[in-house]
Coordinates of N, CA and C in Angstrom, one line a residue:
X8 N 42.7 -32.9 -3.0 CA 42.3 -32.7 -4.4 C 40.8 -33.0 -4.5
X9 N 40.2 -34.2 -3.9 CA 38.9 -34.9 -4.0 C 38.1 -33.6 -3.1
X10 N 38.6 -33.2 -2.1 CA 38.0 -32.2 -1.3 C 37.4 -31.2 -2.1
X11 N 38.3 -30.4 -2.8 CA 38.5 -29.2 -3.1 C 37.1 -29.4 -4.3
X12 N 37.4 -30.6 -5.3 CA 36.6 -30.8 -6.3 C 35.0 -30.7 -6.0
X13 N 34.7 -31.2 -4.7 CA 33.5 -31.6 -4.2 C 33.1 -30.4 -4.2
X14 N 34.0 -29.4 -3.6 CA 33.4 -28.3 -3.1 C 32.8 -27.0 -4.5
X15 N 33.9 -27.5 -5.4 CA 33.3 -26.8 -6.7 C 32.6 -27.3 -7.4
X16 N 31.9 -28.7 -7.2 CA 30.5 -28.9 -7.5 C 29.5 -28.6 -7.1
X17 N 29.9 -28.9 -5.4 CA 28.6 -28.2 -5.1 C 27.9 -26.7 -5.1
X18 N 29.0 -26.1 -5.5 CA 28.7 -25.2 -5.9 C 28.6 -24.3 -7.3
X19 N 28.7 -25.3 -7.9 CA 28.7 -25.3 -9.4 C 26.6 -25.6 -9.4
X20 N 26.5 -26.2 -8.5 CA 24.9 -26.9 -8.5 C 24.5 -25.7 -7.9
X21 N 24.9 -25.5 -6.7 CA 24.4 -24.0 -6.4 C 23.6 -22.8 -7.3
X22 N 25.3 -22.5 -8.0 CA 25.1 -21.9 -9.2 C 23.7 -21.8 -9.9
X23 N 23.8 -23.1 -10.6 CA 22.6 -23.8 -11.7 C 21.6 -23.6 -11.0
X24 N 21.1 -23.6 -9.7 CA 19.6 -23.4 -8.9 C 19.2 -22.1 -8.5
X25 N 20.2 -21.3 -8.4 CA 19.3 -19.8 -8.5 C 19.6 -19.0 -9.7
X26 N 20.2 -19.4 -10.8 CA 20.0 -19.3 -12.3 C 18.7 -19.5 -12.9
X27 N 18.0 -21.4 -12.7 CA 17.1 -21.6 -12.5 C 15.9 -21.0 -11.9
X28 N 16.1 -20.9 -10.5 CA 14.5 -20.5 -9.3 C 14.9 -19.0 -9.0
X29 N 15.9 -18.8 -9.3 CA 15.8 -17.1 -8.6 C 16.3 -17.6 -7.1
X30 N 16.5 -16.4 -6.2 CA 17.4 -16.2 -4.9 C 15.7 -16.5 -4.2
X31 N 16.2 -16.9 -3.1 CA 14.7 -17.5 -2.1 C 14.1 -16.5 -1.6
X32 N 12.3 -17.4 -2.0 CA 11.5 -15.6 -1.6 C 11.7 -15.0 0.0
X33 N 11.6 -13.8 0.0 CA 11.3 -13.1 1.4 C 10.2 -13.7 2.2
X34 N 10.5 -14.6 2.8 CA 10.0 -14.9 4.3 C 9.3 -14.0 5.4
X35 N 10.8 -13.8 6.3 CA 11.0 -13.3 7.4 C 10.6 -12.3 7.4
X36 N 9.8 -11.3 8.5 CA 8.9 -10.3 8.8 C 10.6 -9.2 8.5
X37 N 11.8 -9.4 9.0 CA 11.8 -8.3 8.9 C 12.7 -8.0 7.6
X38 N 13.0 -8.9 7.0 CA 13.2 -8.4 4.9 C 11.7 -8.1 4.6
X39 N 10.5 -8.4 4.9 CA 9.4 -7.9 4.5 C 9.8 -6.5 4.3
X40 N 9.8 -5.9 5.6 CA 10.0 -4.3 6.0 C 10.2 -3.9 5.1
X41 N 11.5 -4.4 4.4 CA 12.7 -3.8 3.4 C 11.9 -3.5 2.3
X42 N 10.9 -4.1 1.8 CA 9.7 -4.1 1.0 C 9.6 -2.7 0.9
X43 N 9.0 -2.0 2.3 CA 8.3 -0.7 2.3 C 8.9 0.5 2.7
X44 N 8.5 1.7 2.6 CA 9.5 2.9 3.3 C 9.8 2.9 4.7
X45 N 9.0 2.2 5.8 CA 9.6 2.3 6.9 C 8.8 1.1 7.6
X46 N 8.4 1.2 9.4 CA 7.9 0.5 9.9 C 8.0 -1.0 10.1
X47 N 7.8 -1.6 11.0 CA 7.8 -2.9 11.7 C 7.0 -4.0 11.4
X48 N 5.9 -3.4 11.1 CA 4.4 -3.8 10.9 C 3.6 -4.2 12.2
X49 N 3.8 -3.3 13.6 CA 3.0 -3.7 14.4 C 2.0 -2.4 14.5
X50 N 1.1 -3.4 15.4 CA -0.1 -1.3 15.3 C 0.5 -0.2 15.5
X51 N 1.3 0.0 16.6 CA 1.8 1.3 16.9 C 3.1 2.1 15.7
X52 N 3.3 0.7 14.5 CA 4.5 1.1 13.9 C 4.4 0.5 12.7
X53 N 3.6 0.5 11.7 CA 3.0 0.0 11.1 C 3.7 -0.2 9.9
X54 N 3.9 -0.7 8.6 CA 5.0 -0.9 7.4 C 4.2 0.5 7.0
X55 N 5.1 1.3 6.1 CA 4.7 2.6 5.5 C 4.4 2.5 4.0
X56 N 3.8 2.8 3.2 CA 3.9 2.5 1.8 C 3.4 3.7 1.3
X57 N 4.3 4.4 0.7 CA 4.7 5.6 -0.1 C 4.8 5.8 -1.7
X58 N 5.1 4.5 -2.1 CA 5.0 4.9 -3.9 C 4.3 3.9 -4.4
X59 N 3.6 3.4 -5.7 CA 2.5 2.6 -6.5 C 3.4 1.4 -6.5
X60 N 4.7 1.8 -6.4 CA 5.3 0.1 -6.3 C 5.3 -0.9 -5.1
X61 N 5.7 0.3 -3.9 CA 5.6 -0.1 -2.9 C 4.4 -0.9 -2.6
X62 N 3.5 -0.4 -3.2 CA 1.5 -1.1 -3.0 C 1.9 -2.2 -3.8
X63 N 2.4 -2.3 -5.2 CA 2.4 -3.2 -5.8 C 3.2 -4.5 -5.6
X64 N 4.3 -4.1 -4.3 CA 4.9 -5.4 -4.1 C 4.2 -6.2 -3.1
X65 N 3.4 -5.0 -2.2 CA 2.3 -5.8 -0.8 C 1.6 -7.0 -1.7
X66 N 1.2 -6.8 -2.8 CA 0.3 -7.9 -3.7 C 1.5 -8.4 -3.7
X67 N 2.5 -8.4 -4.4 CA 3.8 -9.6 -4.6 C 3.8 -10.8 -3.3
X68 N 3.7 -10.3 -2.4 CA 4.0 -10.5 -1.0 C 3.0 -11.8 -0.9
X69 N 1.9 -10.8 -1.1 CA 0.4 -11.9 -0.8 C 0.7 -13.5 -2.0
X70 N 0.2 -12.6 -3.2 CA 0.1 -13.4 -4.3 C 0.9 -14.4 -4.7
X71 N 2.4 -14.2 -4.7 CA 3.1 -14.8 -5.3 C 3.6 -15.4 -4.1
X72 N 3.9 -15.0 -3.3 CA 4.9 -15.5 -2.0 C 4.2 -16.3 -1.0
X73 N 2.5 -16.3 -1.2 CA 2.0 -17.0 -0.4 C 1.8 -16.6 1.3
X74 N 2.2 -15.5 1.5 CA 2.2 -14.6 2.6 C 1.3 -13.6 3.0
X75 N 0.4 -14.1 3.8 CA -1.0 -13.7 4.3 C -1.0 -12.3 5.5
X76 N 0.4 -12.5 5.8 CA 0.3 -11.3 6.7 C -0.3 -10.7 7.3
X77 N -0.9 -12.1 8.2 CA -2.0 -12.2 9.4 C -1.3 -11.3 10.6
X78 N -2.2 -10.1 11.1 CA -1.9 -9.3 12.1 C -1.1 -8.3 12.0
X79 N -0.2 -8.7 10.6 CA 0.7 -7.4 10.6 C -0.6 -6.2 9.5
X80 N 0.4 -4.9 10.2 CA -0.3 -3.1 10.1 C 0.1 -2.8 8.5
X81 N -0.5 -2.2 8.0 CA 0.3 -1.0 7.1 C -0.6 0.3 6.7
X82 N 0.2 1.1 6.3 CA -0.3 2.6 6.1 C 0.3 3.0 4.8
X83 N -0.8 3.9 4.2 CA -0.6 4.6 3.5 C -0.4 6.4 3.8
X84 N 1.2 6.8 2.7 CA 1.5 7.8 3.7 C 1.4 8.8 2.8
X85 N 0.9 8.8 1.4 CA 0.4 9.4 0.6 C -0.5 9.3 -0.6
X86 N -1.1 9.7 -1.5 CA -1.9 9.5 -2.4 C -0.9 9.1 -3.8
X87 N -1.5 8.0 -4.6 CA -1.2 7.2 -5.2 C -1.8 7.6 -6.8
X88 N -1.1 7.4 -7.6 CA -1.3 7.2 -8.8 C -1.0 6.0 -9.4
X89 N -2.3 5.1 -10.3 CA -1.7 3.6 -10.4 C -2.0 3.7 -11.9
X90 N -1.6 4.8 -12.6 CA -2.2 4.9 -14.3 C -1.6 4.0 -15.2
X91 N 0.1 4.1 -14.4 CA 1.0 3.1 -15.3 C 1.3 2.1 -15.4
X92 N 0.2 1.5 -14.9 CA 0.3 -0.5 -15.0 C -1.5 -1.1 -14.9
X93 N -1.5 -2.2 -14.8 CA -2.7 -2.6 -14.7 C -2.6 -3.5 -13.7
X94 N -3.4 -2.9 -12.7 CA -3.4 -3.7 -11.2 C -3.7 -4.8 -11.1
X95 N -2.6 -5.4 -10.0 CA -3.3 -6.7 -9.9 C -3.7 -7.0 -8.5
X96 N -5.1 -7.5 -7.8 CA -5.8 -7.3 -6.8 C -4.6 -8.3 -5.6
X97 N -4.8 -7.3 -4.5 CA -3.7 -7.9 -3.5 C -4.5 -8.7 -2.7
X98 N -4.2 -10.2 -2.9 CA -5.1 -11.2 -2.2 C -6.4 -11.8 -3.6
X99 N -5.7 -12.1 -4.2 CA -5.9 -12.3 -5.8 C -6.1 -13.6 -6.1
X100 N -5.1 -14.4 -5.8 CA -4.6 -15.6 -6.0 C -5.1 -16.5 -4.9
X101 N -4.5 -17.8 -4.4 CA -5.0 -18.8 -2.8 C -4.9 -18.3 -1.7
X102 N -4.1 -17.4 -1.6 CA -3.7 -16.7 -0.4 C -4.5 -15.3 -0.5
X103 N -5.7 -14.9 0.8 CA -6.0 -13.9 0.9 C -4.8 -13.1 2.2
X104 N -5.1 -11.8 1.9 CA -4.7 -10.5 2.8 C -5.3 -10.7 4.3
X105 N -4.4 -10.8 4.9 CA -5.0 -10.8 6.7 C -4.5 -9.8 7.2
X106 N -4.0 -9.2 6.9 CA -3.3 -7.9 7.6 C -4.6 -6.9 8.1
X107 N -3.7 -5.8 8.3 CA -4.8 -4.1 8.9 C -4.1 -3.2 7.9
X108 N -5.1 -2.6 6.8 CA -4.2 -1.3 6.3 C -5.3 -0.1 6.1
X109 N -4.4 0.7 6.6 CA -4.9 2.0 7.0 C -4.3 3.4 6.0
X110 N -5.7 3.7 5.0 CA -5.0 4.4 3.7 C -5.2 5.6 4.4
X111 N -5.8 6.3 5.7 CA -5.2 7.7 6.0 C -5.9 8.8 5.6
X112 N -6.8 8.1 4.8 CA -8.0 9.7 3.9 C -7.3 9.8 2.6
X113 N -5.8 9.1 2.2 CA -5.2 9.7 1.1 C -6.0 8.5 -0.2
X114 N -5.5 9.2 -1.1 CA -6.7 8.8 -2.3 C -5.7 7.9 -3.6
X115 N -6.1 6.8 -3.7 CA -5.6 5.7 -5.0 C -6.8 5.7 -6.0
X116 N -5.5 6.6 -7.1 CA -6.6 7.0 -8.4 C -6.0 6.1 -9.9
X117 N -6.9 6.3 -10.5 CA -7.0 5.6 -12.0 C -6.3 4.0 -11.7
X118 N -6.6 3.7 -10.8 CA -6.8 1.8 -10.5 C -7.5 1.1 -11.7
X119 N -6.6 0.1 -12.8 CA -7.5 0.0 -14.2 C -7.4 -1.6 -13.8
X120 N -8.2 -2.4 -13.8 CA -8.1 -3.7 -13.9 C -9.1 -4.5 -14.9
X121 N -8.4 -5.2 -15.9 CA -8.8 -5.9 -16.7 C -8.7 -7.6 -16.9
X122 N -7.9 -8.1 -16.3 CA -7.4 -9.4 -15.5 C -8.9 -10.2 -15.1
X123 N -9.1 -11.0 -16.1 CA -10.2 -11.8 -15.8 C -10.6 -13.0 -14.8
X124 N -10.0 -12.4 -13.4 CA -9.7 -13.3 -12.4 C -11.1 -12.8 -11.5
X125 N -11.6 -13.6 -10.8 CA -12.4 -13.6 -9.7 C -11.8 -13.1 -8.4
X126 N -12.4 -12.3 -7.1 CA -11.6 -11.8 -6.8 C -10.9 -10.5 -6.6
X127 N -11.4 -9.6 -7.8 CA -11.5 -8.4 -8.2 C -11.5 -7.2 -7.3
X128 N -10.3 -6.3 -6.9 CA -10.2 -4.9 -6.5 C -9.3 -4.4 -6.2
X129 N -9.1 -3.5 -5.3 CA -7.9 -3.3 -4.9 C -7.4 -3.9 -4.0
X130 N -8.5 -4.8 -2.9 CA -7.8 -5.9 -2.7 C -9.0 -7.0 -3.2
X131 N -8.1 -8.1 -3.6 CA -9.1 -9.5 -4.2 C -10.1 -10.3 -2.9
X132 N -9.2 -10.5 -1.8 CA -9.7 -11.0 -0.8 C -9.1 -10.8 0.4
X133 N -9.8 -10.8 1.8 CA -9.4 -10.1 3.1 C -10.4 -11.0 4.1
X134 N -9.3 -11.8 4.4 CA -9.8 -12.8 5.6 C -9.2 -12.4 7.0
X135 N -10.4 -12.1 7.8 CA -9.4 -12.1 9.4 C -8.9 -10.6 9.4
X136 N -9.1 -9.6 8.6 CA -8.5 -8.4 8.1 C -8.9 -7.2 8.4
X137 N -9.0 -5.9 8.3 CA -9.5 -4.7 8.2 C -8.7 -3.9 7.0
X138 N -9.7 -3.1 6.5 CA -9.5 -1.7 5.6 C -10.3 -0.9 5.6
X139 N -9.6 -0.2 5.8 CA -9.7 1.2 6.1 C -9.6 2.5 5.9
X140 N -10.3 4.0 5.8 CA -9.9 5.2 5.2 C -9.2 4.9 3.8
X141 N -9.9 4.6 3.0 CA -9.3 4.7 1.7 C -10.2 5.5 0.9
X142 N -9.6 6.5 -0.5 CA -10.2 7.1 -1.2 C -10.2 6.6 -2.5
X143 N -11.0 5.9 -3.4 CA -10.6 5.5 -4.2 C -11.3 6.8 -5.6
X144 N -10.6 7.0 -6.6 CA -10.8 7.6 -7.7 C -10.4 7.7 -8.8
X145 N -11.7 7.4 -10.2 CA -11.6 7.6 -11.5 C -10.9 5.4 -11.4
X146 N -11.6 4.8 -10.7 CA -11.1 3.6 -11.4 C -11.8 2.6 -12.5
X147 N -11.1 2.3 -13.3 CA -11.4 1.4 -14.0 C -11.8 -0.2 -14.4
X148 N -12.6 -0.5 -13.8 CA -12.8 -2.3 -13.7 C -13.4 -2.9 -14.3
X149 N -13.3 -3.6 -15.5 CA -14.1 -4.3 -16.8 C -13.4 -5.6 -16.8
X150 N -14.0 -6.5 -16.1 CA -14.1 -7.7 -16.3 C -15.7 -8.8 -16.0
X151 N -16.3 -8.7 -17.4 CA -17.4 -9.0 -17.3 C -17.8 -10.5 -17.3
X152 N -16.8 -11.1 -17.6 CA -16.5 -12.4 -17.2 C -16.5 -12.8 -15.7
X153 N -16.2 -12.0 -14.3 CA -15.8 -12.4 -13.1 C -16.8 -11.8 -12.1
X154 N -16.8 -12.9 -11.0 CA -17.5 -12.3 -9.9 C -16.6 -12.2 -8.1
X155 N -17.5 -11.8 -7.6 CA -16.6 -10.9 -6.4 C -15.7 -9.9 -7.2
X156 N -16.4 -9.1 -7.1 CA -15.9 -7.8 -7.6 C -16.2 -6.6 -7.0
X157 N -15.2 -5.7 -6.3 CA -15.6 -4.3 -5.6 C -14.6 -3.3 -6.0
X158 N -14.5 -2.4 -5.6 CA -13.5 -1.1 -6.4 C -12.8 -1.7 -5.0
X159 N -13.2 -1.6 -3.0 CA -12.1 -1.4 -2.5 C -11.5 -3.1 -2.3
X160 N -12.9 -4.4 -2.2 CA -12.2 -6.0 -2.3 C -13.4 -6.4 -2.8
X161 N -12.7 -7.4 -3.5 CA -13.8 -8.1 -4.0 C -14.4 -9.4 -2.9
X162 N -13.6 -9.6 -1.9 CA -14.6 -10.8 -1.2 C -13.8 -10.2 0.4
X163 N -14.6 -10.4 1.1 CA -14.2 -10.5 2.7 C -14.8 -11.2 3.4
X164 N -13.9 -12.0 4.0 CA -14.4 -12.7 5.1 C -13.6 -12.6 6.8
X165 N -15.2 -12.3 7.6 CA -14.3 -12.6 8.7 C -13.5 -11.1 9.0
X166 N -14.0 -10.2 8.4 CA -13.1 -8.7 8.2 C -14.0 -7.2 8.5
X167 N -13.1 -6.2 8.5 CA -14.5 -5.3 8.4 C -13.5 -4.0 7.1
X168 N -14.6 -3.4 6.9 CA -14.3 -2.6 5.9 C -14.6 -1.2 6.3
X169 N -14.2 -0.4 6.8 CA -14.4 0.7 6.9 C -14.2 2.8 6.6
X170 N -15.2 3.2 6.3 CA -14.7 4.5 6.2 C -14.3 4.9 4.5
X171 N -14.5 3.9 3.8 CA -14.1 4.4 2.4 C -14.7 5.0 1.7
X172 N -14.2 5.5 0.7 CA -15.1 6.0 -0.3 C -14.5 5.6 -1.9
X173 N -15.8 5.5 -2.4 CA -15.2 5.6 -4.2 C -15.3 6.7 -4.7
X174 N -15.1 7.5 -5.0 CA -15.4 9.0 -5.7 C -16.1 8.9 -6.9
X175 N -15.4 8.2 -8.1 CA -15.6 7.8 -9.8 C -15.1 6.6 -9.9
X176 N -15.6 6.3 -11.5 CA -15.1 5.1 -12.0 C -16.4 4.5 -13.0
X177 N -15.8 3.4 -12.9 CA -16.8 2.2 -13.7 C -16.6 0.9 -13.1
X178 N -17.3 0.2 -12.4 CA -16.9 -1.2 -12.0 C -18.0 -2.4 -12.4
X179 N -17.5 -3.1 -13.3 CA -18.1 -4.0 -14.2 C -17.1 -5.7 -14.0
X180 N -18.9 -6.3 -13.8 CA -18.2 -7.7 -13.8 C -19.4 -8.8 -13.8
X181 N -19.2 -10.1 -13.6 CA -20.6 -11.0 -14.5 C -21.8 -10.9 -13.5
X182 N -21.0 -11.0 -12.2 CA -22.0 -11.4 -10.5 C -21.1 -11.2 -9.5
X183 N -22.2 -10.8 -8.5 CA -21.8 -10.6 -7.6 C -20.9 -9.1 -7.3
X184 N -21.0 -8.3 -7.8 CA -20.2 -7.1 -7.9 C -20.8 -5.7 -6.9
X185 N -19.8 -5.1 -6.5 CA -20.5 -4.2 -5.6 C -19.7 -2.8 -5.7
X186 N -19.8 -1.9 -5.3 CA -19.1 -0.5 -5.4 C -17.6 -0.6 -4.6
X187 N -18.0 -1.0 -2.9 CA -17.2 -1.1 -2.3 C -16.6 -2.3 -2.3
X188 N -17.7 -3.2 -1.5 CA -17.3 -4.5 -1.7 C -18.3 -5.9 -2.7
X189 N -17.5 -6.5 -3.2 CA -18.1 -7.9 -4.0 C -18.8 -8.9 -2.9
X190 N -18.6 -9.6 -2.3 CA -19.3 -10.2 -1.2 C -18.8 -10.2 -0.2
X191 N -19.5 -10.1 0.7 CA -19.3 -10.5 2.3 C -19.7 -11.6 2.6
X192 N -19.2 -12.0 3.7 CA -19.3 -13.5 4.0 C -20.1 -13.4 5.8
X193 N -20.4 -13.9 6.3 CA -20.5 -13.8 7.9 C -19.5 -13.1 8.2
X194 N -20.1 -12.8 10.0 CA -19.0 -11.9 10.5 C -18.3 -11.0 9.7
X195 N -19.0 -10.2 9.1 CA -18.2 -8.9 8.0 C -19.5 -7.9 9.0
X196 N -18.2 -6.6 8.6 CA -18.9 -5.2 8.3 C -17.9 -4.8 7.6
X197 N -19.2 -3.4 7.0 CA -18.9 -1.9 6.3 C -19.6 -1.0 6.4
X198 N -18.5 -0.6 7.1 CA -19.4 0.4 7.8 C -19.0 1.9 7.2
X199 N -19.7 3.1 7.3 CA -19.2 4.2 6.9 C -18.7 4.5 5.6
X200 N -19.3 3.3 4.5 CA -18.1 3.8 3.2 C -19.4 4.4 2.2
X201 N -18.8 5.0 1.1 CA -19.5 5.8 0.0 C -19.4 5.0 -1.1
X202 N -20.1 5.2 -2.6 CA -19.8 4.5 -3.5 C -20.7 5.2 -4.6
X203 N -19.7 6.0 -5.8 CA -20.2 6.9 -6.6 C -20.1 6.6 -7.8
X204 N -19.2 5.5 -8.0 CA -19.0 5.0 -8.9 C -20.0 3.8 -10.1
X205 N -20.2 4.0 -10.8 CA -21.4 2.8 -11.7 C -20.6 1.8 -11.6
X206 N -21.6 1.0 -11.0 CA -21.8 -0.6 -11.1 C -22.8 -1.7 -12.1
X207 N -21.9 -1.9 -12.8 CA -22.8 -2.9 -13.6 C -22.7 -4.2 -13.5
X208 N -23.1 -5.7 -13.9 CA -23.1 -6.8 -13.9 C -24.5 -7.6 -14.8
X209 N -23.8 -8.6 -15.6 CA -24.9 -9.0 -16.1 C -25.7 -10.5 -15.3
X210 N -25.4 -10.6 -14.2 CA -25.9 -11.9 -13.5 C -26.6 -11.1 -12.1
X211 N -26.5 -12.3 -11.2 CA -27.1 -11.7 -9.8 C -26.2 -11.4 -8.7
X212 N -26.7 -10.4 -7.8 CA -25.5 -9.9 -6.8 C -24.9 -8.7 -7.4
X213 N -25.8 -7.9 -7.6 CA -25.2 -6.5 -8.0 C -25.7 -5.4 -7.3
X214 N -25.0 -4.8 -6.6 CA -24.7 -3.4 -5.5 C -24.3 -2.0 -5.6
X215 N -24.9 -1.1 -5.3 CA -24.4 -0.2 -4.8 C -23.0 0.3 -4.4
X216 N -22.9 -0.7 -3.0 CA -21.7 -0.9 -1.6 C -22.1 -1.9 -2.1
X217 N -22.5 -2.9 -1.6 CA -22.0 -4.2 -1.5 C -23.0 -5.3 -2.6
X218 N -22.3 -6.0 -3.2 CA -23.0 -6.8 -4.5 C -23.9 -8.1 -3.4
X219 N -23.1 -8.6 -2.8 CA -23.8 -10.0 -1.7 C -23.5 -10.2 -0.4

């Protein structure tokens, strides 16, 4: 009887703690996967990301879960529309993006960020990292309060940036803001990218391609 009771307390507490915290975040590389439409996340087999959610939970992943996803791949396997939400920069938060992602020439359009966080783009920050072939178009970025600010990151370090382009847009922020990228740190490149989009800022560190 004492047995049995124990056992439906402890799981009576059980209960009460993922009522509370929710079911335990995704760790393990390979529920990551489960994240995306296909792939491993190594170079030859990279995670696939196919719809605006898919992109939006890689930020989940970074942001919230604290998972940097140093070394691991991803691809983009088509063009993206992000009209119906307001993005939030992947590698935003303490945890920057270490991964490799490879957008493929395909193009992420109407990107609107208004989120007055430092940090700013479509990715916030990229340590140890590369990006790559991305088209970015018609984005939105008005936060004039923040600095590190770029349409494709707002800060890299230690990373290279390559091959992008911005087509359109508006990218506004206090300092430090740049078309492509918000600041570079040592050991960075960017190489090959375009930047068509207006840049404004009302402090110092304001770019073209790159704000600093």
């Amino acid at each position: 009887m004492r047995k049995r009771w124990r056992h439906r307390y402890f799981a009576f507490l059980a209960a009460v703690f993922l009522l509370m915290f929710g079911w335990p975040a995704v760790t393990m590389a390979n529920d990551v996967g489960e994240v995306f439409a296909g792939g491993t996340g190594s170079e030859s087999d990279p995670y696939r990301i196919e719809q605006a959610d898919q992109l939006a939970a890689l930020a989940e992943l970074v942001n919230q879960q604290s998972l940097s996803l140093e070394n691991q791949y991803f691809q983009l396997e088509q063009d993206l529309d992000l009209s119906d939400r307001q993005w939030v920069s992947i590698g935003q938060g303490k945890t920057a993006f270490a991964g490799h992602f490879d957008g493929q020439g395909h193009t992420v359009e109407k990107m609107q960020i208004i989120s007055p966080d430092n940090y700013s783009g479509l990715f916030g920050q990229v340590t140890n990292g590369s990006i790559c072939n991305i088209v970015i178009r018609d984005c939105d970025i008005d936060i004039r309060g923040s600095q590190n600010v770029g349409a494709v990151v707002g800060r890299i370090n230690n990373s290279t940036v390559k091959n992008c382009t911005v087509l359109s847009g508006s990218i506004m922020g206090k300092s430090v803001v740049g078309g492509i990228v918000g600041y570079a740190s040592e050991n960075c490149a960017v190489v090959d990218c375009e930047n068509h989009a207006q840049v404004t800022g009302a402090d110092t560190g304001i770019g073209g391609l790159i704000g600093q």
